Each structure stands twice: as C-alpha cells, then as structure tokens.
Tab-separated table of C-alpha atoms in Angstrom:
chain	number	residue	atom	x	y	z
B	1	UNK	CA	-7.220	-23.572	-0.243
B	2	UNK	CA	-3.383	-22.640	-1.253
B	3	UNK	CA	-3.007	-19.036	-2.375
B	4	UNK	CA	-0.032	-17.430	-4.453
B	5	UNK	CA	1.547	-13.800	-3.368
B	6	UNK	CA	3.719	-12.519	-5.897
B	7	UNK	CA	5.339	-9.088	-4.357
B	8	UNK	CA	5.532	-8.084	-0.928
B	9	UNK	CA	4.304	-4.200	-1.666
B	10	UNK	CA	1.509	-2.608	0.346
B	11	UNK	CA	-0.673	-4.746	-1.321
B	12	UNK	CA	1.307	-7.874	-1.298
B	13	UNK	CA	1.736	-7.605	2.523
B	14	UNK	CA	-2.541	-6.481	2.898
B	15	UNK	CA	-3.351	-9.756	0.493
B	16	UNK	CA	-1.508	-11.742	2.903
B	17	UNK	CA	-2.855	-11.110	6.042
B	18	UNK	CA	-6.247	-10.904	4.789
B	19	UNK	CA	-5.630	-14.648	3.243
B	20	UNK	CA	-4.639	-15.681	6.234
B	21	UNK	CA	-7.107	-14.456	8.463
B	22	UNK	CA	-9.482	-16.255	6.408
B	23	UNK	CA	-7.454	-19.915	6.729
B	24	UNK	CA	-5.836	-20.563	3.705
B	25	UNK	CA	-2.347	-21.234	3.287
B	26	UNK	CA	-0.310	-18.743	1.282
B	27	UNK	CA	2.915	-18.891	-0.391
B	28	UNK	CA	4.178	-15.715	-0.776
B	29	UNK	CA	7.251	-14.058	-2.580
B	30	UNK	CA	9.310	-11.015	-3.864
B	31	UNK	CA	12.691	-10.543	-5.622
B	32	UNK	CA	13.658	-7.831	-2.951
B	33	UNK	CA	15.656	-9.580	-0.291
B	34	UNK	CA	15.340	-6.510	2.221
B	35	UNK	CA	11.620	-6.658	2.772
B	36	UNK	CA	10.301	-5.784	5.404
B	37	UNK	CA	7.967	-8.114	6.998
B	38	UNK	CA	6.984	-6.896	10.811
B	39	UNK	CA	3.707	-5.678	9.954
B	40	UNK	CA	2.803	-9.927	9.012
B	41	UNK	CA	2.801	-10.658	12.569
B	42	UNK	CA	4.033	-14.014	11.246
B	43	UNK	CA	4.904	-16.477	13.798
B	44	UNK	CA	8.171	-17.910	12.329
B	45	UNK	CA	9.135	-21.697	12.697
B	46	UNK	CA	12.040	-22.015	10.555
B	47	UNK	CA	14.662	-19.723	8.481
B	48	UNK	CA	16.964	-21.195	5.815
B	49	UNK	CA	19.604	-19.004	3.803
B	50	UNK	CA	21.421	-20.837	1.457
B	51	UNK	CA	25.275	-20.537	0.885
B	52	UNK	CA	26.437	-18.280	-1.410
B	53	UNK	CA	22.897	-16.934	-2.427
B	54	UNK	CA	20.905	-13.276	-1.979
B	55	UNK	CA	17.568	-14.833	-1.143
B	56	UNK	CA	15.870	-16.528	1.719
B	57	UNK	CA	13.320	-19.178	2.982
B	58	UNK	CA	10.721	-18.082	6.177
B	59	UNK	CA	8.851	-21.002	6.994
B	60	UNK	CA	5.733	-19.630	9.080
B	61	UNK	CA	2.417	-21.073	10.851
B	62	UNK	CA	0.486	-21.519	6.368
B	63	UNK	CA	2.724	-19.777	5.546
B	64	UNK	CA	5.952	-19.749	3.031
B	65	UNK	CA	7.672	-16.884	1.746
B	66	UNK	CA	10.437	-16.686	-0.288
B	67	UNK	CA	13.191	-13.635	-1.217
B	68	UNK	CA	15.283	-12.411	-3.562
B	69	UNK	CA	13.658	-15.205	-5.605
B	70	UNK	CA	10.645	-17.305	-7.044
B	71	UNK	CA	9.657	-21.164	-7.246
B	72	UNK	CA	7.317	-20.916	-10.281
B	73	UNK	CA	5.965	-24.589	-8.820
B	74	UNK	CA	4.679	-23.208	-5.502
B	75	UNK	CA	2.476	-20.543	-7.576
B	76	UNK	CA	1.534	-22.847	-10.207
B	77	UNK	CA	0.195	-25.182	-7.394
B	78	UNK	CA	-2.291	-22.538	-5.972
B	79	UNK	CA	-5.998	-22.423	-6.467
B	80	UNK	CA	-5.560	-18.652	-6.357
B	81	UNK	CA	-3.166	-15.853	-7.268
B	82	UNK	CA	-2.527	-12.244	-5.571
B	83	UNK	CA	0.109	-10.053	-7.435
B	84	UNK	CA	0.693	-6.591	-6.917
B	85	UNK	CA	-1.905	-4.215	-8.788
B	86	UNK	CA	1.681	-2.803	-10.591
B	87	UNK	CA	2.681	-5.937	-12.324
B	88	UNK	CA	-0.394	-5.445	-14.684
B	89	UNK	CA	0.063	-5.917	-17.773
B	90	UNK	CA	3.534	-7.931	-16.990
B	91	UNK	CA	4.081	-11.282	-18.796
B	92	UNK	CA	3.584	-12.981	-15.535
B	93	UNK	CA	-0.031	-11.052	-14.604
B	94	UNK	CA	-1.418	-11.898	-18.048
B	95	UNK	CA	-0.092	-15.857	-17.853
B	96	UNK	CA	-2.153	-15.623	-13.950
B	97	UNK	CA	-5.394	-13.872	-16.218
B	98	UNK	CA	-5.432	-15.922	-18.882
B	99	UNK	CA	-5.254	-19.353	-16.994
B	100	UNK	CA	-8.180	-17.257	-14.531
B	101	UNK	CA	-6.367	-17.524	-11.731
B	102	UNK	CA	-6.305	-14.214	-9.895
B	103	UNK	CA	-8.252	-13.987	-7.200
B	104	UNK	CA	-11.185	-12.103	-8.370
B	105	UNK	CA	-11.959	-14.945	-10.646
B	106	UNK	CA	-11.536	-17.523	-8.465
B	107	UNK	CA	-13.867	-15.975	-5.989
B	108	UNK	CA	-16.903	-13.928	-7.528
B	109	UNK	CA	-19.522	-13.207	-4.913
B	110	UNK	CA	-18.067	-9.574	-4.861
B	111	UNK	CA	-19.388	-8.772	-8.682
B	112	UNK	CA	-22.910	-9.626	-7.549
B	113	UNK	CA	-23.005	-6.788	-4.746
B	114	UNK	CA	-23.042	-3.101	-6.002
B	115	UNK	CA	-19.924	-1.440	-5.989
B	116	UNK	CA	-19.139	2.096	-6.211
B	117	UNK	CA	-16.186	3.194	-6.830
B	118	UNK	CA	-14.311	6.743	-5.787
B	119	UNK	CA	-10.805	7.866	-8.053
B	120	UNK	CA	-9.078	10.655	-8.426
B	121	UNK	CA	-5.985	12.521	-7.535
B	122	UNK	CA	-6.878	14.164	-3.897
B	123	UNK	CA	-9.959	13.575	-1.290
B	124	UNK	CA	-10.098	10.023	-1.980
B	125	UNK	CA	-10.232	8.537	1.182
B	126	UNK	CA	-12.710	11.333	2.933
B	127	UNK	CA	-15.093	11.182	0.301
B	128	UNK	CA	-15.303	7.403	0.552
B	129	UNK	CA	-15.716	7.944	4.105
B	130	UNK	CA	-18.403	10.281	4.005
B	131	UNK	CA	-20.488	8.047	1.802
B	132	UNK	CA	-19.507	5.243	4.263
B	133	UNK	CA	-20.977	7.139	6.962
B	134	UNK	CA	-24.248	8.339	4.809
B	135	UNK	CA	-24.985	4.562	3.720
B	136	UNK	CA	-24.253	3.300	6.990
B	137	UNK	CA	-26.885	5.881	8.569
B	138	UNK	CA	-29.554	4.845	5.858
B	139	UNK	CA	-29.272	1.494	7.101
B	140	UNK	CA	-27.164	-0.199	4.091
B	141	UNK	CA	-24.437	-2.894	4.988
B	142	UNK	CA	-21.281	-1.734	3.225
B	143	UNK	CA	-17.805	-3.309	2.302
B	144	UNK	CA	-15.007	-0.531	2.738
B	145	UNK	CA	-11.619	-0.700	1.140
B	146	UNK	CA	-9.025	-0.501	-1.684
B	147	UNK	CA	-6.178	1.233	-1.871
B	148	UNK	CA	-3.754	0.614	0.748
B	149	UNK	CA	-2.648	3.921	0.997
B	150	UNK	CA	-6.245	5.373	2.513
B	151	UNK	CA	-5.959	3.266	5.115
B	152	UNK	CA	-7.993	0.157	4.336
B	153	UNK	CA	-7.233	-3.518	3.744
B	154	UNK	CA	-6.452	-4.367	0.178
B	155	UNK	CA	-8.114	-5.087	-2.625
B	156	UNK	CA	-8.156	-8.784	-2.472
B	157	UNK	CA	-9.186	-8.555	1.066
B	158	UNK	CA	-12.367	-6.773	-0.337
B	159	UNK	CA	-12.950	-9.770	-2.650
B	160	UNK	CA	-12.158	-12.504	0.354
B	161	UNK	CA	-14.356	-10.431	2.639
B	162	UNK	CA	-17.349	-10.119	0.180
B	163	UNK	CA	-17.603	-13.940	-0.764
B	164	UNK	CA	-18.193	-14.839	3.110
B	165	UNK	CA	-20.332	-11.968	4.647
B	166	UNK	CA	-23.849	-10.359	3.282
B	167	UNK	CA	-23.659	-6.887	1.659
B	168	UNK	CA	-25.468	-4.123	0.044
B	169	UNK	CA	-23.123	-2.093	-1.020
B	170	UNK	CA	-19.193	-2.547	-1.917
B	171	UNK	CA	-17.260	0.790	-1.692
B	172	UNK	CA	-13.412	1.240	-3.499
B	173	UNK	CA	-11.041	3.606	-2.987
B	174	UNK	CA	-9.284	3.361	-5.980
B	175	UNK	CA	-5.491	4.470	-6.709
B	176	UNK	CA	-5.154	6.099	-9.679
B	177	UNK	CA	-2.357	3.749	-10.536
B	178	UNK	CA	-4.628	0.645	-10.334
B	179	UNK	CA	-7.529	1.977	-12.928
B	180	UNK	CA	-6.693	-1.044	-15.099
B	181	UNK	CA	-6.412	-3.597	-12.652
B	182	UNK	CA	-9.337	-2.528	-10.705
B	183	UNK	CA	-11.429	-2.707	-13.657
B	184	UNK	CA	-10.769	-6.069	-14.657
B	185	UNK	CA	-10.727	-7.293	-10.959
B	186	UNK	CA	-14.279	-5.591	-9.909
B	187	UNK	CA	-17.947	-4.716	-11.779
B	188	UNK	CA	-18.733	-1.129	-10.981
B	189	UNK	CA	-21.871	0.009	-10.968
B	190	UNK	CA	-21.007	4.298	-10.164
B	191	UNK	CA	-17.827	5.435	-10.443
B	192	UNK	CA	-16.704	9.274	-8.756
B	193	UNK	CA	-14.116	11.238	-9.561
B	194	UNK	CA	-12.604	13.490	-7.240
B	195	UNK	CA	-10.204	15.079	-9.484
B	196	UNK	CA	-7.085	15.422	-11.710
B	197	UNK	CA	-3.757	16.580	-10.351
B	198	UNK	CA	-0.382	16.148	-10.560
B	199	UNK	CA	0.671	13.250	-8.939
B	200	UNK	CA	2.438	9.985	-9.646
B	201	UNK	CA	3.211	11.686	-12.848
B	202	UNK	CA	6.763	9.147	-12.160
B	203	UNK	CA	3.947	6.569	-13.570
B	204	UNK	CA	1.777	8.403	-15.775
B	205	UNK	CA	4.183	10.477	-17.394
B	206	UNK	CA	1.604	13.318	-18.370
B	207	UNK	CA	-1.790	14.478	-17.631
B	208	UNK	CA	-2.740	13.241	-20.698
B	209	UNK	CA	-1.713	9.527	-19.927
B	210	UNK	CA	-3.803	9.994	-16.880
B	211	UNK	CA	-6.626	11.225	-18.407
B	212	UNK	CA	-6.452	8.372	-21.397
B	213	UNK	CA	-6.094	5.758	-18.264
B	214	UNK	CA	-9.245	7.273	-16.545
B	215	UNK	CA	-11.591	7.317	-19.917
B	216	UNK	CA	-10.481	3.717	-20.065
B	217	UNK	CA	-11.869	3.035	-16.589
B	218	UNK	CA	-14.923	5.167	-17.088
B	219	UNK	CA	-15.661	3.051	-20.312
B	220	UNK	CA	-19.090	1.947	-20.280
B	221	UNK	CA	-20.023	2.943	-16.548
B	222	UNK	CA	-22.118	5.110	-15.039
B	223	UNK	CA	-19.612	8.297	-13.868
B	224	UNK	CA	-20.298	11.207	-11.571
B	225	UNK	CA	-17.736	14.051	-12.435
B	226	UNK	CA	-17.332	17.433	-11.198
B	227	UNK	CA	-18.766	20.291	-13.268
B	228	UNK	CA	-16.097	21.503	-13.997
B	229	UNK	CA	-13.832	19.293	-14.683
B	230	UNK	CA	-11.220	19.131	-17.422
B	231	UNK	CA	-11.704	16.642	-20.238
B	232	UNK	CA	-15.486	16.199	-19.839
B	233	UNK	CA	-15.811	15.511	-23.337
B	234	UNK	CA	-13.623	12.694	-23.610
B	235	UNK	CA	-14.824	10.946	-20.356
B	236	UNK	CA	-18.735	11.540	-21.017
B	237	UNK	CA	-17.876	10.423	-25.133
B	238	UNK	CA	-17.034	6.748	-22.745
B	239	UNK	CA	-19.274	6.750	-20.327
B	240	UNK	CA	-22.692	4.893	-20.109
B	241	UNK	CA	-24.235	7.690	-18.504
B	242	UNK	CA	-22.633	10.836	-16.364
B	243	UNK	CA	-23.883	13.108	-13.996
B	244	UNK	CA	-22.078	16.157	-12.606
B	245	UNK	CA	-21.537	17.085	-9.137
B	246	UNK	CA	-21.139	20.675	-7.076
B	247	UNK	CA	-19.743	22.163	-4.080
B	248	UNK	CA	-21.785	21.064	-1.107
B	249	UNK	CA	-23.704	23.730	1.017
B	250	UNK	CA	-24.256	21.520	3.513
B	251	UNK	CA	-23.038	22.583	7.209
B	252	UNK	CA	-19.810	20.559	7.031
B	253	UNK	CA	-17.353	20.084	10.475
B	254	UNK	CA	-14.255	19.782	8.314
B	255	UNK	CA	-13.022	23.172	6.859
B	256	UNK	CA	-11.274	23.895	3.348
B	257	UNK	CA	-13.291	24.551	0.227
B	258	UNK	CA	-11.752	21.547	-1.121
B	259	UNK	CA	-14.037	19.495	1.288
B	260	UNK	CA	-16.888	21.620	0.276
B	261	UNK	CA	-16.453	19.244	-3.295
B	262	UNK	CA	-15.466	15.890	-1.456
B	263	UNK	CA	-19.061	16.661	0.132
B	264	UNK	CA	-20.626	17.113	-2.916
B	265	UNK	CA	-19.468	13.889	-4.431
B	266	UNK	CA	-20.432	12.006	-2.094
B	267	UNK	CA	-24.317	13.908	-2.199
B	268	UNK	CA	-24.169	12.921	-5.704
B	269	UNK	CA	-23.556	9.265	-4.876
B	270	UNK	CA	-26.030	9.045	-1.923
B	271	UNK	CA	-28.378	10.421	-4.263
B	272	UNK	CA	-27.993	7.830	-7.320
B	273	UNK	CA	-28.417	5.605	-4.486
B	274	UNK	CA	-32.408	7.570	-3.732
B	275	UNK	CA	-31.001	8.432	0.016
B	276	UNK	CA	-33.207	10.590	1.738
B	277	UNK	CA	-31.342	14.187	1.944
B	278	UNK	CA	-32.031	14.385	5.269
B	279	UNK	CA	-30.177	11.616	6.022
B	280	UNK	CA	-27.025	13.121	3.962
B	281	UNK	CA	-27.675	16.539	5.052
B	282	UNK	CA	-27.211	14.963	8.884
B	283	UNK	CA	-24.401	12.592	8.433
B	284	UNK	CA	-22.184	15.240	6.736
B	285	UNK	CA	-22.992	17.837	9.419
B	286	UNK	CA	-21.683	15.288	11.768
B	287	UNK	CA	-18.745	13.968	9.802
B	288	UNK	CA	-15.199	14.013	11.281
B	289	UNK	CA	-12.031	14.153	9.612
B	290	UNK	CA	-10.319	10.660	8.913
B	291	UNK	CA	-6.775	10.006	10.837
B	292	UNK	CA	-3.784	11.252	8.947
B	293	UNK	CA	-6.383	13.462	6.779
B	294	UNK	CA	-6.465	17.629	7.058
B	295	UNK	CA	-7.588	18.460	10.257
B	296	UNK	CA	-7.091	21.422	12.602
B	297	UNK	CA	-5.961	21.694	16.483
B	298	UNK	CA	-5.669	25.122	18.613
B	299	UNK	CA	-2.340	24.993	20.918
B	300	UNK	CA	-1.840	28.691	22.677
B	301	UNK	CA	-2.594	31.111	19.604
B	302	UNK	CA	-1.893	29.145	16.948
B	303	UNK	CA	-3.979	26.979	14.712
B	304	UNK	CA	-2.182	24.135	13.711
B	305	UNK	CA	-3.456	22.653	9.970
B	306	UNK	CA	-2.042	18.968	9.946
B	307	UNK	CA	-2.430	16.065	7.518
B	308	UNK	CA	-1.282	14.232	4.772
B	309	UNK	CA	-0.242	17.125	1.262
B	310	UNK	CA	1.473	14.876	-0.332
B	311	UNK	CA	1.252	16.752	-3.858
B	312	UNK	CA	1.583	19.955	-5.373
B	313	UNK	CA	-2.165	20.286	-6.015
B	314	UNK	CA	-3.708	18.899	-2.714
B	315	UNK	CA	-0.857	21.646	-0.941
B	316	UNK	CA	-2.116	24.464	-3.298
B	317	UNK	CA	-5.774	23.772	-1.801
B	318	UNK	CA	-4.600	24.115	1.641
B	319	UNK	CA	-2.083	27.467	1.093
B	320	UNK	CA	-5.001	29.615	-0.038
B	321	UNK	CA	-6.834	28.931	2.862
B	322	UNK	CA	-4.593	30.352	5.790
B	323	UNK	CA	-1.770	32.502	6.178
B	324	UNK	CA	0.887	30.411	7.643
B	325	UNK	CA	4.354	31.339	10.179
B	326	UNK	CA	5.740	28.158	9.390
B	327	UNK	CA	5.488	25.115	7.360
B	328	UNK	CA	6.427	21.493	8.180
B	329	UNK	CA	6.917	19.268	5.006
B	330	UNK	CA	7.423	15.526	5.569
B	331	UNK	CA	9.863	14.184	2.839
B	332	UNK	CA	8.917	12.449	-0.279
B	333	UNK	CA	10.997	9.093	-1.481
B	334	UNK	CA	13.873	9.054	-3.096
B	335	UNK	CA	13.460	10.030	-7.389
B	336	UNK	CA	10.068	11.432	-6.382
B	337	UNK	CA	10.928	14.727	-8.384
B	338	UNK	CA	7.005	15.787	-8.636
B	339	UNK	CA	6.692	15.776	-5.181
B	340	UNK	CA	10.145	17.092	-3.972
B	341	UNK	CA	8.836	20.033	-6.819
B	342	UNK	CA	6.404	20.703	-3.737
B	343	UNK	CA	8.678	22.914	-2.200
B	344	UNK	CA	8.818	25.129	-5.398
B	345	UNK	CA	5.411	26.182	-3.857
B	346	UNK	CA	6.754	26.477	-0.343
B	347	UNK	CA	9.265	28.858	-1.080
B	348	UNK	CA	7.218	31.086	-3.760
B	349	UNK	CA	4.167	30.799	-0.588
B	350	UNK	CA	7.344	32.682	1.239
B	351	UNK	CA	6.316	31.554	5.347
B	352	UNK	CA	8.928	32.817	7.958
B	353	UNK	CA	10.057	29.245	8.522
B	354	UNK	CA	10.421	26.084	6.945
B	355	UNK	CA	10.618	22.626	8.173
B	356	UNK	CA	12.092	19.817	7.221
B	357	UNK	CA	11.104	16.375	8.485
B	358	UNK	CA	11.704	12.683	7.533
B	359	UNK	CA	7.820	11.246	6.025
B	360	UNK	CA	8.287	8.375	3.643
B	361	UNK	CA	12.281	8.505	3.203
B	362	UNK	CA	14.345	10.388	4.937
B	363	UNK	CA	15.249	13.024	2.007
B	364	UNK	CA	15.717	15.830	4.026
B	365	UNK	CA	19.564	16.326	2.816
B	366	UNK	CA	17.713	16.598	-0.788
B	367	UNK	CA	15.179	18.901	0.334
B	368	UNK	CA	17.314	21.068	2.566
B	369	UNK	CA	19.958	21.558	-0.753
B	370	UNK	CA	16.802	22.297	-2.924
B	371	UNK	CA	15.775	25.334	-0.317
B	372	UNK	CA	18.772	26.697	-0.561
B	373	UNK	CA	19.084	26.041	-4.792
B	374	UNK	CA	15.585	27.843	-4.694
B	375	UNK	CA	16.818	30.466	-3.069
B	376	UNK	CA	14.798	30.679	0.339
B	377	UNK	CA	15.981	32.877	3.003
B	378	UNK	CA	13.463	32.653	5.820
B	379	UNK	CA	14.784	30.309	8.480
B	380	UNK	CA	15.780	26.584	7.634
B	381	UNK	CA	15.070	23.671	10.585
B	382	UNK	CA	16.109	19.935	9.761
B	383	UNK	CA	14.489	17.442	12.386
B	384	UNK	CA	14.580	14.018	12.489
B	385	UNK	CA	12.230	12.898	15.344
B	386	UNK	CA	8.825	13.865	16.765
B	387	UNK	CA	9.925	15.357	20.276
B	388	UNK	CA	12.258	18.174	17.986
B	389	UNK	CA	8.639	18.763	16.239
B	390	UNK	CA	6.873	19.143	18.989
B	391	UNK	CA	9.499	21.671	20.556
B	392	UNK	CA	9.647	23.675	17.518
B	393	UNK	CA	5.135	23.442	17.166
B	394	UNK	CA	5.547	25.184	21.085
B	395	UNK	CA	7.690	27.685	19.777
B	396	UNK	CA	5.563	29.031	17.257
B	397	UNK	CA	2.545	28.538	19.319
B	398	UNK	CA	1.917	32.002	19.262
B	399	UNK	CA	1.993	32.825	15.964
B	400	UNK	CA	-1.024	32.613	14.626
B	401	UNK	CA	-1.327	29.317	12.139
B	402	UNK	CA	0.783	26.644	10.970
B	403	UNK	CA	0.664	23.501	8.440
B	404	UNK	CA	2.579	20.258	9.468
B	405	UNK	CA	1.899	18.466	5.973
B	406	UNK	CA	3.793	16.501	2.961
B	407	UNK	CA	4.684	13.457	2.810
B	408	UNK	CA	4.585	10.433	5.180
B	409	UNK	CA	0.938	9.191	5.965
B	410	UNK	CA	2.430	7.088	9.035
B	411	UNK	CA	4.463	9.916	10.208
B	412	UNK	CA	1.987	12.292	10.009
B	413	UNK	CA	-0.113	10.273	11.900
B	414	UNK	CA	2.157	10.216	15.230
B	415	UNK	CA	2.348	13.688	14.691
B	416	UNK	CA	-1.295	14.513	14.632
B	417	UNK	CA	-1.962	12.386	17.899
B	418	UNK	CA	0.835	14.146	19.578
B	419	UNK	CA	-0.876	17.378	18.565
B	420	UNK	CA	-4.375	16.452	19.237
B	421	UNK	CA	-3.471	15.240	22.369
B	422	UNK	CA	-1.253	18.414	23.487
B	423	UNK	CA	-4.653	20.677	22.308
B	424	UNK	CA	-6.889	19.031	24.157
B	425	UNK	CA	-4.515	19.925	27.419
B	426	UNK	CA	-4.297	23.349	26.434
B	427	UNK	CA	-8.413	23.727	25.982
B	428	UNK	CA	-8.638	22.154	29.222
C-alpha cells in the first residue's frame, strides 16, 4: 500500500512515521523547503537538488519526500491520503474527500470501536489521561491519541493503529483547531468539553467563531459539558443528548482547582461508560501528573509550579493559586499576539522577578521590549539555555514559590526533568 503526505506539520511528520511503522510506502511533501525532518529517523539513500530551483528530492528506505514543491502524480497514485488537519476545507482536501481518499475512508475499522472524544481550550491532555487510566483499571482495551501537541501519535496513526489491533474503547484528544476535520474523519460516540478560553484566537478570530465551530462538532452527539459553562443553550439546542459535569471531590494527587474539573470530566465519562465508582474514585486518587503538564517540586524553601501555560486563561488558573517571587515564561512564536498578551497578566500579577526564556521561538527580544512598554519595574532576566535557569531556580530557592510556565511544551519538558531530578537530591 502507497500512501500520500501532503505537509510536513506535526501531523504530517506523526502520519509518516506511523505509516511507516506499519509497512507502507509513503510519499510525502511540503512547499516549505526548510523543514525540518530529524525527528523521521529516515535512513536516507539519495539527495537530489536541482539547478537553479528552491526545492528538493530525499530518497529514503519507502520513502520519498519532496520540498518546496509537489508532483500531483505521486499523490494521485496512492491508495491513501494524509494532509494536515489545517488544509480542511482547501481545494486540495475536498478533491482528496470527494474522490474518498483520506485515510479514514480508506481504512474504517476505527468507526466500529467507541470513541470518546475530549475538546476544549485547557486540561485536554490530563483529562484524557485520567480516563485512560480509569478504563484501563476497569479492564477496557483503549486506543490513546490525537492531537500532536498532548503528546500522542497523530490522528491517522489512531486510524492505522485501530484497523490492525482489538479495542474497546478509542480515546481523542482533540485540538480545537481540528473540530471539523475530526468530525468527518472519526464517529463519536461522547464528546467532553473541558472548556472555552482564549486561545488560537490567530485562527478563530473570536469566541464566537469558536463557539459556532464547537456546536458544529457537538451536532448530533452525545456531549458532557460543564455546568457552568457559557453557551449551554446553543450547544445542548445541537446536541443529541447532554449531560453536565462538576468539580470532583475525589482525593486527587495533582493540586489546582482547575484539576478538581479535569477530574470531574473524566467521572462523568467513566460513568456514561457504567464504571464502578470505586474504580474511578481509586484511579484518580492515584493519578500522576502527565510530563510537561502542571506539576510541583520542593528545592530548599521554595515550591517550584512547572508546566506547560501556554494561554492567558490556563495562566490565570495557576496565578490564583500561589503567591509567586518569580515567574519564568517560555516564549510564544512569532505573530502569536494572544499569547505574547500573556504577559499583560504577568506584569498586572506584579512578582519580584520576571523571566524570560526561549519555548517555541526564541521571542524573548519581543517579550523583553513588551515588559518594559508595559511598564514593569521588578527585575528583568533574559536566558537562553537551561543551565542559566537552573542557576537563577537556586537563587530563588528560598523564596517561597515559583512558576516556570508559558510556552514551549519541549522546553518545558527539559526543564521539569532538570527540576525533578535536582528535588529529589534535595529530599534526599
């Protein structure tokens, strides 16, 4: 079997891999000459740049990929198209749809198997954990992934995985900027929503776009919303049937009220799903937080609160709960204005010291100019690598809490193990 890659995103790269690890052969391609292809692993046999052009030929062990252009007869010739979950809607998705060629018509097994699905803004990922972890301990087989950016293999690795292994249960994280393409690519049987901020508003342009793309998702299905939720109406108006969900008083080892409601969303499911509530009550007492997610470390006299923040309303949740000396805030990419507007909250939260780090671009010329614009006058510190973090985490050690958060998932993550690794030396 010959698959078709058309962009070399998160996604693209995730599709892939997964294709290959499953033996077909993949052509794959993107307009952007400058990608970045490491994380493929691919074994490359042969290299051809043409004269006098921008793009490029990598001839690797099934595989072909092709920059800075796109031979329309390699992706006609496959039995099965990936394209980025951002092209919907473009000329070229609809031409793959209509002739049924994406992937999730090709291969169906996954629509038989029933699949839950978790959306929202923040607490994506740890809610889809914690049902993972209450399934798994009621003795149900169940398919994680989704969206690339919780961690998990793609979205067409879901639907490659599904049609050769024997499931129960198939559990999405899903982006909140792939609502349309998620819907036509899976059949969901419970949808959750964590909730509505303000992020990504680069794509949705207003709340209100979001909330018109989310009662177009929720169309039809069954939908388990928090009780107090903006726009009930309108989503319950779409739905099939809704049911609400509420803070969990369960005994919880992650902190933050905002976990208290990732809990209780994931009750909710378990509980459409008739698992015992001993079983949840036990697997949420004993649930841990993921990588990269909020967690907190002791070092000297100082609790250290670190993990992906990455928007104004996820860092809101974490502010009230803590009085913080210092705050570390990895950098968002360039013309990422609603999240650069995160610092507007830094400053007004008014901590002794600010610092700037490099998460998913290195912005911190942008962000130091917009301290100073906002008028900040607590102490400034720039760093560009982990050891300078580290050295400046030591110095505040004493105070008594700090929050290393922002942007920069990957970043984050060295960070955290650093930390995690430097507290457990200081306990011991």
């Amino acid at each position: 079997m010959k698959a078709a890659v058309i962009g070399l995103g998160v996604e693209g790269k995730k599709a892939t891999k997964s294709f290959l690890k499953h033996d077909w052969d993949v052509y794959a391609t993107d307009l952007n000459p400058d990608i970045d292809l490491n994380e493929l692993d691919a074994n490359i046999l042969n290299l051809d740049v043409p004269p006098n052009s921008d793009g490029m030929t990598i001839i690797a062990d099934r595989l072909q990929i092709d920059l800075g252009f796109t031979n329309s007869l390699e992706i006609d010739s496959a039995d099965a198209v990936a394209f980025s979950p951002s092209m919907w809607g473009s000329s070229l998705a609809n031409k793959v749809v209509s002739q049924k060629k994406l992937l999730s018509d090709v291969l169906t097994k996954h629509r038989d198997i029933f699949t839950i699905g978790i959306t929202g803004t923040n607490g994506k990922t740890t809610t889809v954990h914690m049902i993972k972890q209450i399934l798994e301990n009621a003795g149900l087989n169940v398919l994680v992934g989704g969206n690339g950016g919780g961690g998990f293999e793609g979205y067409y690795d879901l639907i490659l995985e599904a049609e050769n292994g024997e499931f129960d249960v198939l559990l999405i994280e899903v982006c909140d900027m792939t609502l349309d393409f998620c819907n036509y690519c899976f059949d969901f049987d419970l949808i959750g929503l964590t909730n509505i901020g303000r992020d990504h508003m680069d794509v949705h342009g207003t709340i209100a776009n979001y909330k018109n793309s989310l009662a177009r998702f929720f169309t039809d299905n069954n939908i388990i919303i928090n009780h107090g939720q903006d726009f009930q109406s309108n989503f319950k108006e779409v739905s099939n049937k809704y049911y609400y969900y509420f803070e969990s008083q369960a005994i919880l080892n992650v902190f933050g009220e905002f976990n208290r409601f990732n809990a209780g969303l994931a009750t909710a499911v378990a509980t459409q799903l008739k698992i015992p509530k001993d079983v949840i009550e036990k697997s949420l007492m004993e649930f841990k937080a993921v990588e990269g997610r909020l967690n907190v470390y002791k070092i000297n006299d100082s609790k250290i609160y670190i993990g992906k923040t990455d928007n104004i309303d996820a860092l809101q949740s974490v502010l009230k709960e803590e009085d913080f000396y210092a705050i570390f805030m990895g950098t968002p990419r360039f013309k990422e204005s609603d999240r650069l507007d995160m610092l507007n909250e830094v400053v007004s939260y008014n901590p002794e010291v600010i610092v700037i780090f490099p998460g998913l671009d290195d912005t911190t010329d942008i962000a130091f100019q917009k301290l100073n614009y906002l008028g900040y006058e607590g102490r400034i510190e720039v760093v560009n690598n982990l050891d300078e973090i580290i050295a400046l985490v030591a110095e505040f050690s004493h105070e008594d809490a700090m929050l290393i958060g922002g942007n920069g998932q990957e970043s984050i993550i060295e960070i955290q193990e650093r930390i995690k690794s430097l507290s457990s030396k200081c306990s011991s």
